[in-house]
Coordinates of N, CA, C and O in Angstrom, one line a residue:
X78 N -15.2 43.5 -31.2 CA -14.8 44.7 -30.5 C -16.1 45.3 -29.9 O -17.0 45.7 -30.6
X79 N -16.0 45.2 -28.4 CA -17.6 45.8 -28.1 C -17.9 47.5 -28.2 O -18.9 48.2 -28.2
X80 N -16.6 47.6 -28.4 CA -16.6 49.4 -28.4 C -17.2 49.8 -29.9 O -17.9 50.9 -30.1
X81 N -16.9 48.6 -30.8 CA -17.6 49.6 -32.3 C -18.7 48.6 -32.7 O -19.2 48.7 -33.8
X82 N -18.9 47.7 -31.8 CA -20.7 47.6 -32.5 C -21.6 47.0 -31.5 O -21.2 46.0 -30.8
X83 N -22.7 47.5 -31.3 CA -23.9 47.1 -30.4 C -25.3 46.4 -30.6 O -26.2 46.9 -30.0
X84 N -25.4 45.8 -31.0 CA -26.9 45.8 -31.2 C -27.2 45.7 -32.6 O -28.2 46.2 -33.0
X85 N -26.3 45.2 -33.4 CA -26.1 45.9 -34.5 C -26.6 47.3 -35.3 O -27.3 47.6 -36.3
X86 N -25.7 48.0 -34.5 CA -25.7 49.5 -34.7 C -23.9 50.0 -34.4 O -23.2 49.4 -33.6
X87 N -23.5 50.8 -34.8 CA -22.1 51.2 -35.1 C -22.2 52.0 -33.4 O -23.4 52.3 -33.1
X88 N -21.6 52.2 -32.8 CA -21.1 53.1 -31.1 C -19.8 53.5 -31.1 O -19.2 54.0 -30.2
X89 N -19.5 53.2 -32.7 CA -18.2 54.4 -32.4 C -17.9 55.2 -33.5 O -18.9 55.0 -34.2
X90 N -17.4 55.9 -34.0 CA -17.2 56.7 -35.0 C -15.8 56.4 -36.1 O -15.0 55.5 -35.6
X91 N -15.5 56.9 -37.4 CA -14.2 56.4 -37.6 C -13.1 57.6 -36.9 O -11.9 57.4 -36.8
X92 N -13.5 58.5 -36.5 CA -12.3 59.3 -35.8 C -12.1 58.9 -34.5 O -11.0 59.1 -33.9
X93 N -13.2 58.4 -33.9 CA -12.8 57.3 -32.9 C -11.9 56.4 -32.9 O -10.8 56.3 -32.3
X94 N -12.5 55.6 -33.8 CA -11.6 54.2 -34.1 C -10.1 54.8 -34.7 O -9.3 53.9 -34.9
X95 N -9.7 55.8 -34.9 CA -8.7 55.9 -35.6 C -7.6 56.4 -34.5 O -6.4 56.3 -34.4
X96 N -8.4 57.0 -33.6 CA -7.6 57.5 -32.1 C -7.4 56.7 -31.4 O -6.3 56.8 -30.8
X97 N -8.2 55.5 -31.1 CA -8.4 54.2 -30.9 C -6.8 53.4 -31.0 O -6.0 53.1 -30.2
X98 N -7.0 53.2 -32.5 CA -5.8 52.9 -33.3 C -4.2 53.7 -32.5 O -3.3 53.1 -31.9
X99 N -4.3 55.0 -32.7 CA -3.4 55.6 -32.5 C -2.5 55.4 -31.4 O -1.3 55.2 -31.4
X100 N -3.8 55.4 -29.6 CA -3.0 55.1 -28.7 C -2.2 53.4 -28.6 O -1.1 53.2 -28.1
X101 N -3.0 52.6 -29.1 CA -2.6 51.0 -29.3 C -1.3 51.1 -29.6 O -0.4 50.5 -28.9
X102 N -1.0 52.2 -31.1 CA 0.3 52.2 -32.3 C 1.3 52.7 -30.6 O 2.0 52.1 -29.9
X103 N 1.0 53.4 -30.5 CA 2.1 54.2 -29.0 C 2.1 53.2 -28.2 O 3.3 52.7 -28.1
X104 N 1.1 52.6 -27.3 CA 1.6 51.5 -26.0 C 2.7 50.7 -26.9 O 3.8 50.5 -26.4
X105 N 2.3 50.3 -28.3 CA 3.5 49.0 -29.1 C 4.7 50.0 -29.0 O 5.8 49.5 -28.8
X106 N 4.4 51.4 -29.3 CA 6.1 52.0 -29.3 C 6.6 52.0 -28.4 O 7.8 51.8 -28.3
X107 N 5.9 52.2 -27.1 CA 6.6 52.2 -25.9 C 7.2 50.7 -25.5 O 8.0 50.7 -24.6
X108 N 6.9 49.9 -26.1 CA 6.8 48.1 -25.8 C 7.1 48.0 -24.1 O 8.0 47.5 -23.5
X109 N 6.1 48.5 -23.8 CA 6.4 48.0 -22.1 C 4.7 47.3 -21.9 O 4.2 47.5 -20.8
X110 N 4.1 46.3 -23.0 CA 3.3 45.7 -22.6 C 3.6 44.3 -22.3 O 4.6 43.7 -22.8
X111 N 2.8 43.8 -21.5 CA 3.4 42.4 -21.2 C 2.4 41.7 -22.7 O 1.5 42.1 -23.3
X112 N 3.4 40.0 -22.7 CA 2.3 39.3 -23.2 C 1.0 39.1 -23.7 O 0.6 39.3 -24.9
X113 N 0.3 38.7 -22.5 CA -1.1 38.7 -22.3 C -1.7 40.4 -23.0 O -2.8 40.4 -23.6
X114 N -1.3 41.3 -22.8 CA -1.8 42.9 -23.1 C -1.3 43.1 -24.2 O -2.1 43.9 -24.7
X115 N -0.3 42.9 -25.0 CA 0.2 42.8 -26.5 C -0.8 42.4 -27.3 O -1.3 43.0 -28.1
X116 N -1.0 41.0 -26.9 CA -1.9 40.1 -27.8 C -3.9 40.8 -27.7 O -4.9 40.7 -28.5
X117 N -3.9 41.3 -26.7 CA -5.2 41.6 -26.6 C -5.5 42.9 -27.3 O -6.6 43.1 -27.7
X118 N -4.5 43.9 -27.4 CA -4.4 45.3 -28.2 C -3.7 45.4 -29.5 O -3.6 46.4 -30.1
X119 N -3.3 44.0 -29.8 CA -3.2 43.6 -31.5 C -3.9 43.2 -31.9 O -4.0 43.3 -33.1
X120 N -5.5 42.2 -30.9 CA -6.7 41.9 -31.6 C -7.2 42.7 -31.6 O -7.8 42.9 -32.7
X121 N -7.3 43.7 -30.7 CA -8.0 44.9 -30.7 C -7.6 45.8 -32.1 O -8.5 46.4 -32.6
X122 N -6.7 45.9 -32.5 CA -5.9 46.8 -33.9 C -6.5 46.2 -34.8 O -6.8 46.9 -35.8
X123 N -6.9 44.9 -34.9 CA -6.9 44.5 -35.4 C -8.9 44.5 -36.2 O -9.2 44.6 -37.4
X124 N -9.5 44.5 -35.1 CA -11.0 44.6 -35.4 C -10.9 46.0 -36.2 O -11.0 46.1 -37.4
X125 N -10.5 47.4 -35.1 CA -10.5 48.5 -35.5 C -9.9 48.9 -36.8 O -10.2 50.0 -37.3
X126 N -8.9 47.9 -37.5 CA -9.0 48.3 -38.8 C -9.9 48.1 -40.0 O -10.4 48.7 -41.0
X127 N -10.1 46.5 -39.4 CA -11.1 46.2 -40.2 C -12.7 47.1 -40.3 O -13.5 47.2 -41.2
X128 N -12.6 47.7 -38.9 CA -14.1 49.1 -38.8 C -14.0 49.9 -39.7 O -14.9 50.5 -40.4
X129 N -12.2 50.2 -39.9 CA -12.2 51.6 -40.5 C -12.4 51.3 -42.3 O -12.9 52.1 -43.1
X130 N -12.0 50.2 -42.6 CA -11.8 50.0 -43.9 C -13.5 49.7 -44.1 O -13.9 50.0 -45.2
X131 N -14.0 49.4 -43.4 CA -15.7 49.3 -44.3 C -16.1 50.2 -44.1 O -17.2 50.2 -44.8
X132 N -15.9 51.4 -43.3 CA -16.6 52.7 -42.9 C -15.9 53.3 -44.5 O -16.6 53.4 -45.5
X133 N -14.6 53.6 -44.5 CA -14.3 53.8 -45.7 C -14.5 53.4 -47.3 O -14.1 53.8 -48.4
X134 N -15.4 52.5 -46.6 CA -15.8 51.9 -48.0 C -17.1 52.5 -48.4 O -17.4 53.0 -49.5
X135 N -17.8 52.6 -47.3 CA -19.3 52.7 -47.3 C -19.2 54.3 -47.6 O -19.9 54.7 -48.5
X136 N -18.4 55.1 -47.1 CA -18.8 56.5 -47.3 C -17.8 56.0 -49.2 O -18.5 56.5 -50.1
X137 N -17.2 55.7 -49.4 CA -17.0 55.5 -51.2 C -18.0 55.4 -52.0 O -18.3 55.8 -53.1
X138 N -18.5 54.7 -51.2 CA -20.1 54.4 -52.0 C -21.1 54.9 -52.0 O -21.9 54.6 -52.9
X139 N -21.3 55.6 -51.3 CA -22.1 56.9 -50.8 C -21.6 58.3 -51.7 O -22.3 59.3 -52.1
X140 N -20.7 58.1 -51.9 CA -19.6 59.5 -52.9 C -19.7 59.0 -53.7 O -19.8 60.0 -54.4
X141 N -20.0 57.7 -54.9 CA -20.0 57.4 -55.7 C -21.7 57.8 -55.9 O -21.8 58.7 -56.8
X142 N -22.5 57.6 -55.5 CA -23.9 57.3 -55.7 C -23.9 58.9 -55.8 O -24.1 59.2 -57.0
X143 N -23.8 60.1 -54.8 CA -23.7 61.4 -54.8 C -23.1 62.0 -56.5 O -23.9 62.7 -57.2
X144 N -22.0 61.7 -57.1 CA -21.6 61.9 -58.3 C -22.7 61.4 -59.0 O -23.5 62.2 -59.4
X145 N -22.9 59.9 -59.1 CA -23.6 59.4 -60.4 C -25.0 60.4 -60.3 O -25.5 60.8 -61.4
X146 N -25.6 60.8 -58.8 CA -26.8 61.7 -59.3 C -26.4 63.1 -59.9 O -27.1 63.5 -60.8
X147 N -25.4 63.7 -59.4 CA -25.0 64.9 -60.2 C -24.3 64.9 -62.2 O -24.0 65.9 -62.8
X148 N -24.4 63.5 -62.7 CA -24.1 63.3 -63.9 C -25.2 63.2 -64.7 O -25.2 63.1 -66.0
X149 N -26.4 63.1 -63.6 CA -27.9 63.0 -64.5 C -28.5 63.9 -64.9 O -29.6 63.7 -65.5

């Protein structure tokens, strides 16, 4: 997905990627995509979840690390 990574550096945000997500979820409700545009905005759903779930992970871990220094 060229929209969420550059250079290896992140260029999009997860509230990006998550609005991202959202209009995709609506074109499928509307189903007035052809073929060829279906399939290219299901790979696309498809990167963008995978962005969201390691961004989600990484800030877990970041919240984890934050606690463990407040238990010291």
């Amino acid at each position: 997905l060229k929209a969420v990574y550059g250079e290896g550096e992140m260029l999009m945000t997860y509230d990006e990627a998550k609005l991202q997500l959202e209009s995709i979820l609506n074109d499928l409700q509307e189903n007035q995509l052809g073929v060829d545009e279906l399939s290219m905005r299901i790979k696309e759903a498809v990167e963008l979840v995978d962005f969201c779930k390691k961004k989600l992970h990484s800030v877990e871990i970041e919240v984890e690390k934050v606690f463990k220094k407040t238990d010291n």
